Amino acid sequence: MRNLITDVAGLTVGNATDLALASGVTVLLFDEPTVASVDVRGGGPGTRETDLLAPDETVGAVHALTLSGGSAFGLDAAGGVAAALAERGIGFPVGDARVPIVPGAVLFDLLNGGDKNWGRFPPYRDLGYAAANAAGRDFPLGTVGAGTGATTVDLKGGLGSASMMASTGHTVGALVAVNACGATNFPGGPHFWAAPFEQKNEFGGLGLPHPLPPLPVRPALKGLPPGANTTIAIVATDAVLTKAQCKRLAVMAHDGYAHAIWPVHTPLDGDTIFAAATGRRPLEDPVFDLALIGDAVVRTLARACARAVFEAKPLPQQDTLPSWRQRFGG
């Protein structure tokens, strides 16, 4: 196990990073068309092709999912991924045509000090194309891809991933870009909210603070306009699931955010989670197995959120916002 979402059979991940831009793109490619759905809980989302992921819509499977910086400009990233897939003859068949199905979500990183003077055409289509062509089973975390320019209220955000085996025997994984309005850590300290779920010291092994500190009545928030933050994620399993079951999995997965970020799902965030099932291992019980897989997904996404911040490195343009390692060592 790599402790990455690519431990789920049938997935590859690619990143494209532009440090001068202080932004980037992450793409998840499927070896075969894959059942997926989505759930949006933040008050300021930016998404593409999410309507077709509803259980009652015609298209039954997707070819890739895209996470990007750049706010609305970053939605172009999915077009670059679609172009890369079209070159390979991959897509939804419509007569002789093939249309790649590439839903995506974006986060806001336009005010992080990077050079956003791109002229007439934003670079995200090209970054999406590059990310698709760089996809593999292994990939770095932290200040990379969609997590390049990400921040939290007081620490550098980033790209995180994690995986585990559910009690049903199914593999689950999570991929997340943490750009939260809130915090992944207890106020003023190194301890992660996701500490109860940590495996093998993957984000420092600090556990919970003792004694637990009193929490402020008013939590710290970035204070940017609505939609100027956003944590976006993909969770996946090798289970055989329907679109309706993937929808339920995406709904459950938001509890992973709630265990790792405080506060979350605010009007200032666009929190979105895609859920995908590669269909390699059937369910023995369609209700209880899904509940247990959902539990594993919640734990895994919480861990991925903490890893995103733990692995992040500062950008030169973000001198006032330290990484976790800068502030707390390690």
CSV table of C-alpha atoms in Angstrom, one decimal:
chain,number,residue,atom,x,y,z
A,1,MET,CA,0.0,0.0,0.0
A,2,ARG,CA,1.3,3.4,-1.0
A,3,ASN,CA,-1.1,5.3,1.3
A,4,LEU,CA,-2.3,7.0,-1.8
A,5,ILE,CA,-5.7,6.9,-3.6
A,6,THR,CA,-4.0,4.9,-6.4
A,7,ASP,CA,-4.0,1.9,-4.0
A,8,VAL,CA,-7.5,1.6,-5.4
A,9,ALA,CA,-7.1,-0.6,-8.5
A,10,GLY,CA,-7.8,1.2,-11.8
A,11,LEU,CA,-6.6,4.7,-10.9
A,12,THR,CA,-3.7,7.0,-11.8
A,13,VAL,CA,-3.0,10.6,-10.7
A,14,GLY,CA,-1.1,13.3,-12.5
A,15,ASN,CA,-0.1,16.8,-11.3
A,16,ALA,CA,1.0,19.9,-13.2
A,17,THR,CA,2.5,22.7,-11.0
A,18,ASP,CA,3.4,26.3,-11.8
A,19,LEU,CA,5.3,27.8,-8.9
A,20,ALA,CA,5.5,31.3,-10.6
A,21,LEU,CA,1.7,31.1,-11.0
A,22,ALA,CA,1.4,29.7,-7.5
A,23,SER,CA,-1.3,27.3,-8.8
A,24,GLY,CA,-1.7,24.0,-10.5
A,25,VAL,CA,-3.9,21.1,-11.5
A,26,THR,CA,-4.4,17.6,-10.3
A,27,VAL,CA,-6.2,14.9,-12.4
A,28,LEU,CA,-7.5,11.5,-11.5
A,29,LEU,CA,-7.7,9.1,-14.6
A,30,PHE,CA,-9.6,5.9,-14.7
A,31,ASP,CA,-8.3,2.9,-16.6
A,32,GLU,CA,-11.9,2.2,-17.6
A,33,PRO,CA,-15.1,4.3,-17.6
A,34,THR,CA,-16.1,4.5,-14.0
A,35,VAL,CA,-19.3,5.1,-12.0
A,36,ALA,CA,-19.1,8.4,-10.0
A,37,SER,CA,-21.2,10.9,-8.3
A,38,VAL,CA,-20.7,14.2,-6.3
A,39,ASP,CA,-21.9,16.1,-3.3
A,40,VAL,CA,-21.5,19.8,-2.8
A,41,ARG,CA,-21.7,21.3,0.7
A,42,GLY,CA,-19.9,24.6,0.6
A,43,GLY,CA,-21.6,27.9,-0.1
A,44,GLY,CA,-19.4,29.1,-3.0
A,45,PRO,CA,-18.6,26.1,-5.3
A,46,GLY,CA,-17.0,26.1,-8.7
A,47,THR,CA,-17.7,23.0,-10.7
A,48,ARG,CA,-18.0,21.5,-14.2
A,49,GLU,CA,-20.3,18.7,-15.4
A,50,THR,CA,-21.6,17.8,-12.0
A,51,ASP,CA,-25.2,17.6,-13.1
A,52,LEU,CA,-24.6,14.5,-15.2
A,53,LEU,CA,-23.4,12.7,-12.0
A,54,ALA,CA,-26.9,12.6,-10.6
A,55,PRO,CA,-28.3,9.1,-10.4
A,56,ASP,CA,-31.1,9.8,-12.9
A,57,GLU,CA,-28.9,11.2,-15.7
A,58,THR,CA,-28.0,9.4,-18.9
A,59,VAL,CA,-24.2,9.2,-18.7
A,60,GLY,CA,-23.3,6.2,-16.6
A,61,ALA,CA,-19.6,6.6,-16.2
A,62,VAL,CA,-16.8,9.1,-16.3
A,63,HIS,CA,-13.2,9.0,-17.7
A,64,ALA,CA,-11.4,11.4,-15.4
A,65,LEU,CA,-12.0,13.9,-12.5
A,66,THR,CA,-10.1,17.2,-12.2
A,67,LEU,CA,-9.2,19.3,-9.2
A,68,SER,CA,-7.7,22.7,-10.0
A,69,GLY,CA,-6.7,26.1,-8.6
A,70,GLY,CA,-7.6,29.3,-10.4
A,71,SER,CA,-11.2,29.7,-9.3
A,72,ALA,CA,-13.5,29.9,-12.4
A,73,PHE,CA,-10.5,30.2,-14.7
A,74,GLY,CA,-9.4,26.8,-13.5
A,75,LEU,CA,-12.5,25.1,-14.9
A,76,ASP,CA,-10.5,25.2,-18.2
A,77,ALA,CA,-8.3,22.4,-16.8
A,78,ALA,CA,-11.0,19.8,-17.6
A,79,GLY,CA,-10.8,20.8,-21.2
A,80,GLY,CA,-7.1,20.1,-21.3
A,81,VAL,CA,-7.7,16.7,-19.7
A,82,ALA,CA,-10.5,16.0,-22.3
A,83,ALA,CA,-8.1,16.9,-25.1
A,84,ALA,CA,-5.5,14.5,-23.8
A,85,LEU,CA,-8.1,11.7,-23.5
A,86,ALA,CA,-9.5,12.4,-27.0
A,87,GLU,CA,-6.0,12.0,-28.5
A,88,ARG,CA,-6.1,8.4,-27.1
A,89,GLY,CA,-9.6,7.8,-28.5
A,90,ILE,CA,-11.2,7.8,-25.0
A,91,GLY,CA,-14.7,9.1,-24.6
A,92,PHE,CA,-18.5,8.5,-24.4
A,93,PRO,CA,-19.6,7.1,-27.7
A,94,VAL,CA,-22.0,9.3,-29.7
A,95,GLY,CA,-22.1,7.7,-33.2
A,96,ASP,CA,-18.5,7.9,-34.5
A,97,ALA,CA,-17.6,10.7,-32.0
A,98,ARG,CA,-16.0,10.1,-28.6
A,99,VAL,CA,-16.6,12.7,-25.9
A,100,PRO,CA,-14.4,12.4,-22.8
A,101,ILE,CA,-16.5,12.9,-19.6
A,102,VAL,CA,-14.3,15.0,-17.2
A,103,PRO,CA,-16.2,16.6,-14.3
A,104,GLY,CA,-14.1,18.9,-12.1
A,105,ALA,CA,-14.0,21.3,-9.3
A,106,VAL,CA,-11.9,24.4,-8.5
A,107,LEU,CA,-10.6,26.3,-5.5
A,108,PHE,CA,-9.8,29.9,-5.1
A,109,ASP,CA,-6.1,30.8,-5.1
A,110,LEU,CA,-6.0,34.1,-7.1
A,111,LEU,CA,-4.8,36.3,-4.2
A,112,ASN,CA,-1.8,34.2,-3.0
A,113,GLY,CA,0.9,36.3,-4.6
A,114,GLY,CA,1.5,34.3,-7.7
A,115,ASP,CA,1.7,35.9,-11.2
A,116,LYS,CA,-1.8,35.8,-12.5
A,117,ASN,CA,-1.2,38.2,-15.4
A,118,TRP,CA,-1.7,35.5,-18.0
A,119,GLY,CA,-3.3,37.7,-20.7
A,120,ARG,CA,-6.1,36.5,-22.8
A,121,PHE,CA,-5.9,32.8,-22.1
A,122,PRO,CA,-5.5,31.4,-18.6
A,123,PRO,CA,-3.0,28.5,-18.4
A,124,TYR,CA,-5.3,25.9,-16.9
A,125,ARG,CA,-6.2,24.1,-20.1
A,126,ASP,CA,-2.5,23.5,-20.7
A,127,LEU,CA,-1.9,22.5,-17.1
A,128,GLY,CA,-4.8,20.0,-17.3
A,129,TYR,CA,-3.3,18.5,-20.5
A,130,ALA,CA,0.1,18.2,-18.8
A,131,ALA,CA,-1.3,16.7,-15.7
A,132,ALA,CA,-3.2,14.0,-17.7
A,133,ASN,CA,-0.1,13.1,-19.6
A,134,ALA,CA,1.9,12.9,-16.3
A,135,ALA,CA,-0.5,10.5,-14.6
A,136,GLY,CA,0.9,7.5,-12.7
A,137,ARG,CA,0.5,5.3,-9.6
A,138,ASP,CA,2.9,7.4,-7.5
A,139,PHE,CA,2.7,11.1,-7.0
A,140,PRO,CA,4.0,13.7,-4.5
A,141,LEU,CA,1.9,15.5,-1.9
A,142,GLY,CA,1.9,19.0,-0.4
A,143,THR,CA,2.7,22.0,-2.6
A,144,VAL,CA,1.9,20.4,-5.9
A,145,GLY,CA,-0.9,20.3,-8.4
A,146,ALA,CA,-4.2,21.7,-7.2
A,147,GLY,CA,-2.6,22.2,-3.8
A,148,THR,CA,0.2,24.5,-5.0
A,149,GLY,CA,-1.4,27.7,-4.0
A,150,ALA,CA,-3.8,26.4,-1.3
A,151,THR,CA,-3.9,27.9,2.2
A,152,THR,CA,-5.8,27.5,5.4
A,153,VAL,CA,-6.5,30.2,7.9
A,154,ASP,CA,-3.1,30.1,9.5
A,155,LEU,CA,-0.9,27.5,7.6
A,156,LYS,CA,0.0,26.6,4.1
A,157,GLY,CA,-2.5,24.2,2.6
A,158,GLY,CA,-1.8,21.6,-0.1
A,159,LEU,CA,-2.6,18.3,-1.8
A,160,GLY,CA,-3.1,15.2,0.4
A,161,SER,CA,-3.9,11.6,-0.1
A,162,ALA,CA,-4.4,8.4,1.9
A,163,SER,CA,-5.8,4.9,1.6
A,164,MET,CA,-6.9,2.0,3.8
A,165,MET,CA,-8.6,-1.4,3.7
A,166,ALA,CA,-12.3,-1.2,4.8
A,167,SER,CA,-13.6,-3.9,7.2
A,168,THR,CA,-15.4,-5.3,4.2
A,169,GLY,CA,-12.2,-6.1,2.4
A,170,HIS,CA,-12.6,-3.3,-0.1
A,171,THR,CA,-9.9,-0.7,-0.7
A,172,VAL,CA,-10.7,3.0,-0.3
A,173,GLY,CA,-8.7,6.1,-1.0
A,174,ALA,CA,-8.9,9.8,-0.9
A,175,LEU,CA,-7.3,12.7,-2.8
A,176,VAL,CA,-7.9,16.3,-1.6
A,177,ALA,CA,-6.7,19.9,-2.1
A,178,VAL,CA,-7.1,21.7,1.2
A,179,ASN,CA,-7.7,25.4,0.8
A,180,ALA,CA,-10.0,25.8,3.7
A,181,CYS,CA,-11.5,29.0,5.3
A,182,GLY,CA,-10.9,27.3,8.6
A,183,ALA,CA,-8.0,25.3,10.2
A,184,THR,CA,-6.8,21.7,10.2
A,185,ASN,CA,-5.1,22.2,13.6
A,186,PHE,CA,-6.1,23.0,17.1
A,187,PRO,CA,-5.8,26.8,17.7
A,188,GLY,CA,-2.2,27.8,17.9
A,189,GLY,CA,-0.7,24.4,18.1
A,190,PRO,CA,0.7,21.5,16.0
A,191,HIS,CA,-2.0,18.9,16.7
A,192,PHE,CA,-4.3,18.0,13.9
A,193,TRP,CA,-8.1,17.7,14.3
A,194,ALA,CA,-7.8,14.4,12.4
A,195,ALA,CA,-5.4,12.9,15.0
A,196,PRO,CA,-7.7,10.0,16.1
A,197,PHE,CA,-7.6,8.6,12.6
A,198,GLU,CA,-3.8,8.8,12.0
A,199,GLN,CA,-1.9,5.7,10.8
A,200,LYS,CA,1.8,5.1,11.2
A,201,ASN,CA,2.7,8.7,12.1
A,202,GLU,CA,1.7,9.9,8.7
A,203,PHE,CA,1.3,13.4,9.9
A,204,GLY,CA,3.7,13.6,12.8
A,205,GLY,CA,2.2,11.1,15.3
A,206,LEU,CA,1.4,13.8,17.8
A,207,GLY,CA,-2.0,12.6,18.8
A,208,LEU,CA,-4.5,15.0,20.5
A,209,PRO,CA,-3.3,17.7,22.8
A,210,HIS,CA,-3.5,16.9,26.5
A,211,PRO,CA,-5.3,18.3,28.2
A,212,LEU,CA,-7.7,19.3,25.4
A,213,PRO,CA,-7.6,23.1,25.2
A,214,PRO,CA,-10.8,25.2,25.5
A,215,LEU,CA,-12.1,26.2,22.1
A,216,PRO,CA,-12.7,29.9,21.3
A,217,VAL,CA,-16.3,30.9,20.9
A,218,ARG,CA,-15.4,32.6,17.6
A,219,PRO,CA,-13.2,30.4,15.4
A,220,ALA,CA,-10.5,31.9,13.2
A,221,LEU,CA,-11.5,32.4,9.5
A,222,LYS,CA,-9.7,33.8,6.5
A,223,GLY,CA,-12.4,36.4,6.0
A,224,LEU,CA,-12.2,36.5,2.2
A,225,PRO,CA,-15.3,36.9,0.0
A,226,PRO,CA,-17.6,33.9,-0.5
A,227,GLY,CA,-16.0,31.2,-2.7
A,228,ALA,CA,-12.5,32.4,-2.0
A,229,ASN,CA,-11.5,29.2,-0.2
A,230,THR,CA,-12.8,25.7,-0.8
A,231,THR,CA,-11.6,22.1,-0.1
A,232,ILE,CA,-12.1,19.8,-3.0
A,233,ALA,CA,-11.7,16.1,-3.0
A,234,ILE,CA,-12.2,12.7,-4.6
A,235,VAL,CA,-12.8,9.5,-2.7
A,236,ALA,CA,-12.7,6.1,-4.5
A,237,THR,CA,-13.2,2.4,-3.8
A,238,ASP,CA,-12.8,-0.8,-5.7
A,239,ALA,CA,-16.4,-1.8,-4.8
A,240,VAL,CA,-19.2,-2.4,-7.3
A,241,LEU,CA,-21.5,0.6,-6.7
A,242,THR,CA,-24.3,2.3,-8.6
A,243,LYS,CA,-24.4,6.0,-9.1
A,244,ALA,CA,-26.9,6.3,-6.3
A,245,GLN,CA,-24.6,4.4,-4.0
A,246,CYS,CA,-21.7,6.7,-5.1
A,247,LYS,CA,-23.9,9.7,-4.2
A,248,ARG,CA,-24.4,8.3,-0.7
A,249,LEU,CA,-20.7,7.7,-0.4
A,250,ALA,CA,-19.9,11.3,-1.4
A,251,VAL,CA,-22.5,12.5,1.2
A,252,MET,CA,-20.9,10.4,4.0
A,253,ALA,CA,-17.4,11.5,2.9
A,254,HIS,CA,-18.1,15.1,4.0
A,255,ASP,CA,-17.8,13.9,7.6
A,256,GLY,CA,-14.1,13.4,6.8
A,257,TYR,CA,-13.9,17.2,6.3
A,258,ALA,CA,-15.8,17.7,9.5
A,259,HIS,CA,-13.3,15.6,11.4
A,260,ALA,CA,-10.3,17.4,9.9
A,261,ILE,CA,-11.2,21.0,9.4
A,262,TRP,CA,-12.9,23.5,11.7
A,263,PRO,CA,-15.1,25.2,10.8
A,264,VAL,CA,-16.1,23.7,7.5
A,265,HIS,CA,-18.9,24.0,4.8
A,266,THR,CA,-19.1,27.7,5.5
A,267,PRO,CA,-20.6,30.3,3.1
A,268,LEU,CA,-17.0,31.2,2.3
A,269,ASP,CA,-16.1,27.7,1.1
A,270,GLY,CA,-17.1,25.7,-2.0
A,271,ASP,CA,-16.5,22.3,-0.5
A,272,THR,CA,-17.1,19.5,-3.0
A,273,ILE,CA,-16.5,15.8,-3.0
A,274,PHE,CA,-16.6,13.4,-5.9
A,275,ALA,CA,-17.0,9.6,-5.2
A,276,ALA,CA,-16.0,6.9,-7.7
A,277,ALA,CA,-16.2,3.1,-7.7
A,278,THR,CA,-14.0,1.1,-10.0
A,279,GLY,CA,-16.2,-2.0,-9.7
A,280,ARG,CA,-13.5,-4.6,-9.0
A,281,ARG,CA,-15.1,-6.2,-5.9
A,282,PRO,CA,-18.9,-6.8,-5.3
A,283,LEU,CA,-20.8,-6.0,-2.2
A,284,GLU,CA,-22.0,-8.9,-0.1
A,285,ASP,CA,-24.7,-6.7,1.5
A,286,PRO,CA,-25.7,-3.5,-0.4
A,287,VAL,CA,-26.7,-1.6,2.7
A,288,PHE,CA,-24.3,-2.6,5.5
A,289,ASP,CA,-21.2,-3.0,3.2
A,290,LEU,CA,-21.8,0.5,1.9
A,291,ALA,CA,-22.1,1.8,5.4
A,292,LEU,CA,-18.8,0.2,6.4
A,293,ILE,CA,-17.1,1.5,3.2
A,294,GLY,CA,-18.4,4.9,4.0
A,295,ASP,CA,-16.9,4.8,7.5
A,296,ALA,CA,-13.5,3.9,6.0
A,297,VAL,CA,-13.8,6.8,3.5
A,298,VAL,CA,-14.5,9.2,6.3
A,299,ARG,CA,-11.4,8.2,8.1
A,300,THR,CA,-9.3,8.2,5.0
A,301,LEU,CA,-10.4,11.6,3.8
A,302,ALA,CA,-9.7,13.1,7.3
A,303,ARG,CA,-6.2,11.7,7.2
A,304,ALA,CA,-5.7,13.0,3.6
A,305,CYS,CA,-6.6,16.5,4.8
A,306,ALA,CA,-4.1,16.4,7.6
A,307,ARG,CA,-1.4,15.0,5.2
A,308,ALA,CA,-2.0,17.9,2.8
A,309,VAL,CA,-1.0,20.4,5.4
A,310,PHE,CA,1.7,18.3,7.0
A,311,GLU,CA,3.5,17.8,3.6
A,312,ALA,CA,3.1,21.4,2.3
A,313,LYS,CA,6.0,23.6,1.7
A,314,PRO,CA,5.8,27.4,1.6
A,315,LEU,CA,5.7,29.4,-1.6
A,316,PRO,CA,8.2,32.3,-2.0
A,317,GLN,CA,5.1,34.6,-2.5
A,318,GLN,CA,3.6,33.5,0.8
A,319,ASP,CA,6.2,34.8,3.2
A,320,THR,CA,3.6,35.6,5.9
A,321,LEU,CA,1.9,32.2,5.8
A,322,PRO,CA,4.2,29.4,7.1
A,323,SER,CA,4.1,25.7,6.4
A,324,TRP,CA,3.3,23.3,9.3
A,325,ARG,CA,7.0,22.3,9.4
A,326,GLN,CA,8.2,25.9,9.5
A,327,ARG,CA,6.0,26.8,12.4
A,328,PHE,CA,6.2,23.6,14.5
A,329,GLY,CA,9.4,21.9,13.2
A,330,GLY,CA,9.7,18.3,12.1
